[in-house]
PDB file of C-alpha atoms in Angstrom:
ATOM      1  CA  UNK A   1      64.504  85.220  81.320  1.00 41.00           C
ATOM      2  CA  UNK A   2      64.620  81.602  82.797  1.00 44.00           C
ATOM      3  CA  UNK A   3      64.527  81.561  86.756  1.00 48.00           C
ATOM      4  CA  UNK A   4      67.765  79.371  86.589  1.00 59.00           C
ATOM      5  CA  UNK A   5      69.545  81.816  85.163  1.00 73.00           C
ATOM      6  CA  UNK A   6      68.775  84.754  87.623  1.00 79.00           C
ATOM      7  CA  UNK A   7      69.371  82.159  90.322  1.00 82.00           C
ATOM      8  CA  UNK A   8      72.504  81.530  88.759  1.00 83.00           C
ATOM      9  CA  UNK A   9      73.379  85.409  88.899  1.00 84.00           C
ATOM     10  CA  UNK A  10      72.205  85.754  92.161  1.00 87.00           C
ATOM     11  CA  UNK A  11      74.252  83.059  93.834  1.00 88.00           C
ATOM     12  CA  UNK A  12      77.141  84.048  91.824  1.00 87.00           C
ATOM     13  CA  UNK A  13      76.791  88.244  92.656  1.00 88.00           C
ATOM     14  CA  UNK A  14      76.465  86.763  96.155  1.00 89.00           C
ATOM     15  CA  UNK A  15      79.802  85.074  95.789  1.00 90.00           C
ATOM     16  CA  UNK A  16      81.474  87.244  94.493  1.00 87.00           C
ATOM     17  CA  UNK A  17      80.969  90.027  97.130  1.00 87.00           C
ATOM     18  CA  UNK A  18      81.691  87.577  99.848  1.00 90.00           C
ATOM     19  CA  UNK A  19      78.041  87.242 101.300  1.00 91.00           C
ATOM     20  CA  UNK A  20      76.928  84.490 103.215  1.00 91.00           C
ATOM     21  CA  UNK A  21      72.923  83.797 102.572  1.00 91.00           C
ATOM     22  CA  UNK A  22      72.559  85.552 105.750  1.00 93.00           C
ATOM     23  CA  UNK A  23      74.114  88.212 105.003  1.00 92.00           C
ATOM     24  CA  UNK A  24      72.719  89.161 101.946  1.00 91.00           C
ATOM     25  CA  UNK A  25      69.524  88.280 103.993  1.00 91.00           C
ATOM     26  CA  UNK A  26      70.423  91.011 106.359  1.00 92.00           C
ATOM     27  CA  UNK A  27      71.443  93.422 103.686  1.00 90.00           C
ATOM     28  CA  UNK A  28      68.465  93.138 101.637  1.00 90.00           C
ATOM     29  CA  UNK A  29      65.860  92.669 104.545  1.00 92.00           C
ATOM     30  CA  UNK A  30      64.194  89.308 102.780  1.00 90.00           C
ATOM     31  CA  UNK A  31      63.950  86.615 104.802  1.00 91.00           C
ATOM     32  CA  UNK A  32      66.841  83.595 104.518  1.00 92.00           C
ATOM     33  CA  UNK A  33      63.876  81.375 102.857  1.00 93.00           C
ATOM     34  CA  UNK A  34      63.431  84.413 100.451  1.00 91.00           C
ATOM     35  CA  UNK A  35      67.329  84.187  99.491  1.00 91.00           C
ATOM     36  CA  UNK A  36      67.192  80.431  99.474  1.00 91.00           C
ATOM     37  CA  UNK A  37      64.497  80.191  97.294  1.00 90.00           C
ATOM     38  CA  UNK A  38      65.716  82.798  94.778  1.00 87.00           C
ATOM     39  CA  UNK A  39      69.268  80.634  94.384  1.00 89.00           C
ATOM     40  CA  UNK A  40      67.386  77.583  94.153  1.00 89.00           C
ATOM     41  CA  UNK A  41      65.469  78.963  91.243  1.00 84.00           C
ATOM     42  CA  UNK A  42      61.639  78.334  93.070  1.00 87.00           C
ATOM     43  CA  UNK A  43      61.027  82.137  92.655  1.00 85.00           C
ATOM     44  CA  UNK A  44      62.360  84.961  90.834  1.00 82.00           C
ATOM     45  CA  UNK A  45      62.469  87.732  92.774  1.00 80.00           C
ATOM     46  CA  UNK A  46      60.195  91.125  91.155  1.00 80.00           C
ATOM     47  CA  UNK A  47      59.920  94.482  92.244  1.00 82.00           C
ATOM     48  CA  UNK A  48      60.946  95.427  95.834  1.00 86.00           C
ATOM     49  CA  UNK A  49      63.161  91.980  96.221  1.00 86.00           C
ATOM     50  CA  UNK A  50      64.754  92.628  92.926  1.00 86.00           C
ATOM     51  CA  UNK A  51      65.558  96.233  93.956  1.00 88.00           C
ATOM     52  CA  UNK A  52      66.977  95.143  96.923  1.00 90.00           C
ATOM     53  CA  UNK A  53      69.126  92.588  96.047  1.00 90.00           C
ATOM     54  CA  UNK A  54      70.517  95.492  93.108  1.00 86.00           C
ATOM     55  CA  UNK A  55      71.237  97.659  95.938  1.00 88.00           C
ATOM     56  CA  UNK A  56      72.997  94.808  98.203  1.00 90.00           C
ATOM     57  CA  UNK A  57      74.912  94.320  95.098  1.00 87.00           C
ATOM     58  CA  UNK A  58      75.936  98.033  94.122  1.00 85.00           C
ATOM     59  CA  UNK A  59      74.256  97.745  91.138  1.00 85.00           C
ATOM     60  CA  UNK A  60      70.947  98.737  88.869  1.00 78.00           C
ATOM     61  CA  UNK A  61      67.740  96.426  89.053  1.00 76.00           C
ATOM     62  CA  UNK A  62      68.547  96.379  85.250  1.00 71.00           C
ATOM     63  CA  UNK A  63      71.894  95.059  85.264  1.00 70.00           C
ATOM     64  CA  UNK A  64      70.577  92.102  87.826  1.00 72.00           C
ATOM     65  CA  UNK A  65      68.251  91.577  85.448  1.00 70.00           C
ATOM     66  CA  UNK A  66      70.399  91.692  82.456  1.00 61.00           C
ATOM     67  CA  UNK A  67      73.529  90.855  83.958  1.00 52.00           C
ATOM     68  CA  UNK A  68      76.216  88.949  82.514  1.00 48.00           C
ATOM     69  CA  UNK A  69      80.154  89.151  83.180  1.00 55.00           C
ATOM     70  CA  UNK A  70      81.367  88.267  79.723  1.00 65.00           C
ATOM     71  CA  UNK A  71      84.457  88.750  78.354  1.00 73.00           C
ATOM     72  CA  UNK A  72      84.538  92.109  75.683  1.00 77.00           C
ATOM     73  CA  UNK A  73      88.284  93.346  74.739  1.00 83.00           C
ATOM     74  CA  UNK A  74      87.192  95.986  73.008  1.00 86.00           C
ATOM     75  CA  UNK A  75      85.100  97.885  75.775  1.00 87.00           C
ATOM     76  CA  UNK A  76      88.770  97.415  77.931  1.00 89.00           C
ATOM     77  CA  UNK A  77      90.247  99.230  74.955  1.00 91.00           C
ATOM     78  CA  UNK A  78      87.566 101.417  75.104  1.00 91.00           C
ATOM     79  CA  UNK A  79      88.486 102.025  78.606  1.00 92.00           C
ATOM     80  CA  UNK A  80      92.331 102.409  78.365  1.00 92.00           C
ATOM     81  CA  UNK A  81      92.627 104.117  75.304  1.00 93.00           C
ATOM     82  CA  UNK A  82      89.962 106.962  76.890  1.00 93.00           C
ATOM     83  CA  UNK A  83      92.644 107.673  79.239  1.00 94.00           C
ATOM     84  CA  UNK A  84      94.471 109.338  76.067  1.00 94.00           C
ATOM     85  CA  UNK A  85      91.543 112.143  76.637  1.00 94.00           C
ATOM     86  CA  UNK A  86      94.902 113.686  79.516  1.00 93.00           C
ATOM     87  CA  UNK A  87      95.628 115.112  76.000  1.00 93.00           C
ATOM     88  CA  UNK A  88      93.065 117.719  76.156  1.00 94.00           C
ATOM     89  CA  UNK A  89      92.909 118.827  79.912  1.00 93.00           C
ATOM     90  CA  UNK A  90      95.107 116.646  82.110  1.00 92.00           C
ATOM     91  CA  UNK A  91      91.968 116.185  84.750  1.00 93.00           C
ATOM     92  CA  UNK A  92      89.943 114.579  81.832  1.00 94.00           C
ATOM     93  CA  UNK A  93      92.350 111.859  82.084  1.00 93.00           C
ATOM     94  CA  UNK A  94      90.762 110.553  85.923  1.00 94.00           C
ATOM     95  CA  UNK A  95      86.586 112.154  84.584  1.00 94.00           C
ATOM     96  CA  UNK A  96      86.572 109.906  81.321  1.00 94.00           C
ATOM     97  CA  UNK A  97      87.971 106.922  82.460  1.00 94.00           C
ATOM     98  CA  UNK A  98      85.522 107.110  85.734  1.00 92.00           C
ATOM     99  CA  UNK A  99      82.608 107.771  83.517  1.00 92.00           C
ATOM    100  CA  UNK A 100      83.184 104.858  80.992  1.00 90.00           C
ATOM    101  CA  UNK A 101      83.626 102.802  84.049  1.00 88.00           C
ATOM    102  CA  UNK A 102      80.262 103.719  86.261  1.00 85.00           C
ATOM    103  CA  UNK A 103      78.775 102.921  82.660  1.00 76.00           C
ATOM    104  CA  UNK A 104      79.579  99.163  82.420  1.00 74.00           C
ATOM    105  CA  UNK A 105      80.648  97.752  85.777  1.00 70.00           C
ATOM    106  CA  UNK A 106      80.225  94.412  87.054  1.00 62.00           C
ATOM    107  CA  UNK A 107      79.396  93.661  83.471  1.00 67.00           C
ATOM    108  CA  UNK A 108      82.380  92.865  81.740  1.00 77.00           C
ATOM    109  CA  UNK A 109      85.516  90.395  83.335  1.00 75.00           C
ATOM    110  CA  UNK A 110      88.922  92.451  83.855  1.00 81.00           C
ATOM    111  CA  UNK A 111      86.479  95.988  83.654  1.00 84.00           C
ATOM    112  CA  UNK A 112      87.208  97.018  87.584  1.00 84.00           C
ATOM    113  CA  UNK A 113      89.834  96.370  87.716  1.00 86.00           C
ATOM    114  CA  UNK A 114      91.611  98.167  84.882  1.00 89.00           C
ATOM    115  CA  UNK A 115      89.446 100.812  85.200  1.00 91.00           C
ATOM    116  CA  UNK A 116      91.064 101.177  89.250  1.00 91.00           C
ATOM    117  CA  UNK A 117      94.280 100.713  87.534  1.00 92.00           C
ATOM    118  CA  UNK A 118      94.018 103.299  85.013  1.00 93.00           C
ATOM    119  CA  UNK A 119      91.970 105.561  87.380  1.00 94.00           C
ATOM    120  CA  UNK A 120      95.007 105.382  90.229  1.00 94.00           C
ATOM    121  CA  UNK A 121      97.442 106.142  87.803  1.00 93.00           C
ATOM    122  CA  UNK A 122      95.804 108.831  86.222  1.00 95.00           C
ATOM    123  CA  UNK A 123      95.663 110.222  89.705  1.00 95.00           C
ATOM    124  CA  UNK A 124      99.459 109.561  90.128  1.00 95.00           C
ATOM    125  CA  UNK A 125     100.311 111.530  86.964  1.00 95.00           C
ATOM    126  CA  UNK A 126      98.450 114.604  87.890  1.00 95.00           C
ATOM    127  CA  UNK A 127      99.897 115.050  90.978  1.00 95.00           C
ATOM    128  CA  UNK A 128     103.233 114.540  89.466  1.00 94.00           C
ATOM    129  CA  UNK A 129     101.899 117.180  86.502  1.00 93.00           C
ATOM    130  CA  UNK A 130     101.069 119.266  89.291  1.00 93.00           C
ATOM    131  CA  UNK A 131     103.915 118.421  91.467  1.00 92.00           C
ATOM    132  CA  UNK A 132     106.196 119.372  88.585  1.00 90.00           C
ATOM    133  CA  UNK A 133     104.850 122.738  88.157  1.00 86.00           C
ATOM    134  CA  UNK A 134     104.409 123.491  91.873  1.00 89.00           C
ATOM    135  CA  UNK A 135     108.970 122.924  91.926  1.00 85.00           C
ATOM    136  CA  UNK A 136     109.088 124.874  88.928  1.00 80.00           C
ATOM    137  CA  UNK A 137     107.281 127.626  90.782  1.00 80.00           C
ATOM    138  CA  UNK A 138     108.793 127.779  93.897  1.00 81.00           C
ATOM    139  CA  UNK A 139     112.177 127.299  92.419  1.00 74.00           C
ATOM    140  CA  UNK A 140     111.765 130.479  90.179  1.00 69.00           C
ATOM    141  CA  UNK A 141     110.333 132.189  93.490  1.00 69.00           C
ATOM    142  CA  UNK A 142     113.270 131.160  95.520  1.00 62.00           C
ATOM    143  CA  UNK A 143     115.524 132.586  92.972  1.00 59.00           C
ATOM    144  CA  UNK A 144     113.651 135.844  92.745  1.00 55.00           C
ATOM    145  CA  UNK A 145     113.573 136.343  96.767  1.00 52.00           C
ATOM    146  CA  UNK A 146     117.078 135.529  96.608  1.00 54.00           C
ATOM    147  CA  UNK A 147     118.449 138.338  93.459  1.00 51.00           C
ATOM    148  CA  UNK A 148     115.693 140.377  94.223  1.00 49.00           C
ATOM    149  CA  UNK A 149     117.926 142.927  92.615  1.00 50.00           C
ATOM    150  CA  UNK A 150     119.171 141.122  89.426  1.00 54.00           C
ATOM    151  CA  UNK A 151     116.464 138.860  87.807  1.00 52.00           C
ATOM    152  CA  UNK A 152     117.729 137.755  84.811  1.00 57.00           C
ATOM    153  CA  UNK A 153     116.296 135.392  82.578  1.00 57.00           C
ATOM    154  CA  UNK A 154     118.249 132.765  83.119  1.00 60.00           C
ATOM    155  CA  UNK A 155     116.453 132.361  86.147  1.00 57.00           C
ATOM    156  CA  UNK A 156     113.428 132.235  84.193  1.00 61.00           C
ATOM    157  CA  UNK A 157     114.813 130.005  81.534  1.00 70.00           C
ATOM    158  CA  UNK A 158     115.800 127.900  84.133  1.00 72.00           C
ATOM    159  CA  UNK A 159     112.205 126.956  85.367  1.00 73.00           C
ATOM    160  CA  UNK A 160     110.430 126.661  82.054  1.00 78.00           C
ATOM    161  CA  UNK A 161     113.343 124.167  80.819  1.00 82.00           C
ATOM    162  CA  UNK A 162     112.095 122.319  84.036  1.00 81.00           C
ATOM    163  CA  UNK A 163     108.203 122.507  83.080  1.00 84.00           C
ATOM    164  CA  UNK A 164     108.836 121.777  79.717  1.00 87.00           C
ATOM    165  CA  UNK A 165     111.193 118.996  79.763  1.00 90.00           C
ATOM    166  CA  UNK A 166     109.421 117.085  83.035  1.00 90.00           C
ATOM    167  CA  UNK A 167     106.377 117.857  81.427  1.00 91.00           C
ATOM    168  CA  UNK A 168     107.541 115.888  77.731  1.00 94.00           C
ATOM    169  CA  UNK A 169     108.677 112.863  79.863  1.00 94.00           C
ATOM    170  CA  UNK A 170     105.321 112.826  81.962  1.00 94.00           C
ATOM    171  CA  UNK A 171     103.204 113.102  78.932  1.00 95.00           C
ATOM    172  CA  UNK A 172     105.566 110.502  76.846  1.00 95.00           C
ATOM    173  CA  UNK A 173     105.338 108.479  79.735  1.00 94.00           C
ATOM    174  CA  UNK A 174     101.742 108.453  80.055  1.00 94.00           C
ATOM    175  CA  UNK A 175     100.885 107.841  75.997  1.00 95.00           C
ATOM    176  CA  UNK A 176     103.634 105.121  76.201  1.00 94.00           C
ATOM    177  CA  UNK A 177     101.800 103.056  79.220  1.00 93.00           C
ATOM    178  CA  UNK A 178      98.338 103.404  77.610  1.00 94.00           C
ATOM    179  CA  UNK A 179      99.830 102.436  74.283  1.00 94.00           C
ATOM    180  CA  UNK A 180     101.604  99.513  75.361  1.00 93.00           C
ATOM    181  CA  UNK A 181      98.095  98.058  77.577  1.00 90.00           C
ATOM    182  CA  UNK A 182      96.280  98.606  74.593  1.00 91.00           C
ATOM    183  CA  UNK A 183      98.658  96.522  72.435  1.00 91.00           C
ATOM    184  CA  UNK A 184      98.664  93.903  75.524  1.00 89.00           C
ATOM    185  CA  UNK A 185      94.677  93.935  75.944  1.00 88.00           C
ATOM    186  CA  UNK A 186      94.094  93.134  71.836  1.00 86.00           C
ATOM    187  CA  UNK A 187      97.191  90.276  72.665  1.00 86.00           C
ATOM    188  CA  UNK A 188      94.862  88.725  75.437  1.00 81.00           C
ATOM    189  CA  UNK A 189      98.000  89.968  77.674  1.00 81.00           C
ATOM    190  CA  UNK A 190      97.795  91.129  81.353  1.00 77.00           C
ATOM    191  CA  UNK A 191      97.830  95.124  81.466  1.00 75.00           C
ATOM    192  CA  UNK A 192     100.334  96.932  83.427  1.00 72.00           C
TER     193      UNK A 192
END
């Protein structure tokens, strides 16, 4: 790999977090002549510097080292559409996601910040999911402690038409989002 390059990385890494050269100085513990040098392309920093600067960064000594932000549609396809694994277990819906993510990082343009999008509303939904079943609970409890005498299953009925029919419109909700940002992401669209 040509020093330019790296240097190029570097400064742009640095940039990109908001460092100063001092700061990254200070993060990293090299010297400001150390940083200097690195952006300028006069050295290329190896083994403890290049470990340091990855961990000033957030990132793997690797990824410095083969780091580029490129543009790659189909890994934020790969992304969205592996929120459709809420089908399964609606948890896996935040653990995928967050696992493709760690996985490419800082490597492709758009990645973090779909992958924060898709990851808060993931969240969202299963605390609705949740929330909805939580109501449906209490609300067949309150009518219990109420007619603790005459339970009838209308009461019952009552709650599981709630689950069921909040539950459709969450789900139908959540394929229709991640359907329509994967039709927008092949388009070259902004994601919602």
């Amino acid at each position: 790999m040509s020093e330019t390059n790296l240097s190029r990385k570097v400064k742009e890494l640095r940039n990109r977090k908001g460092f100063s050269q001092e700061e990254l100085a200070d993060k990293t513990g090299l010297s400001l002549r150390t940083i200097q040098r690195i952006e300028n392309g006069e050295t290329e920093p190896r083994g403890d510097s290049l470990r340091r600067l990855a961990e000033a960064f957030n990132i793997l000594p690797n990824d410095l080292i083969e780091w580029n932000m490129r543009e790659d549609t189909s890994a934020l396809q790969i992304l969205n559409l592996s929120a459709l694994s809420f089908l399964v277990f609606p948890l896996l819906g935040v653990i995928v996601p967050l696992v493709v993510w760690t996985g490419k990082r800082n490597r492709i343009k758009g990645f973090d910040k779909l992958a924060k999008e898709i990851l808060t509303s993931q969240i969202i939904w299963c605390a609705l999911l949740f929330g909805l079943f939580i109501f449906a609970t209490l609300n067949m409890q309150h009518k219990f402690a109420t007619v603790v005498t005459d339970v009838s299953p209308s009461m019952i009925s009552n709650s599981l038409k709630i689950i069921v029919v909040g539950g459709i419109v969450l789900y139908a909700l959540n394929i229709g989002v991640i359907i329509f940002n994967a039709i927008r992401i092949r388009k070259g669209k902004r994601y919602i």
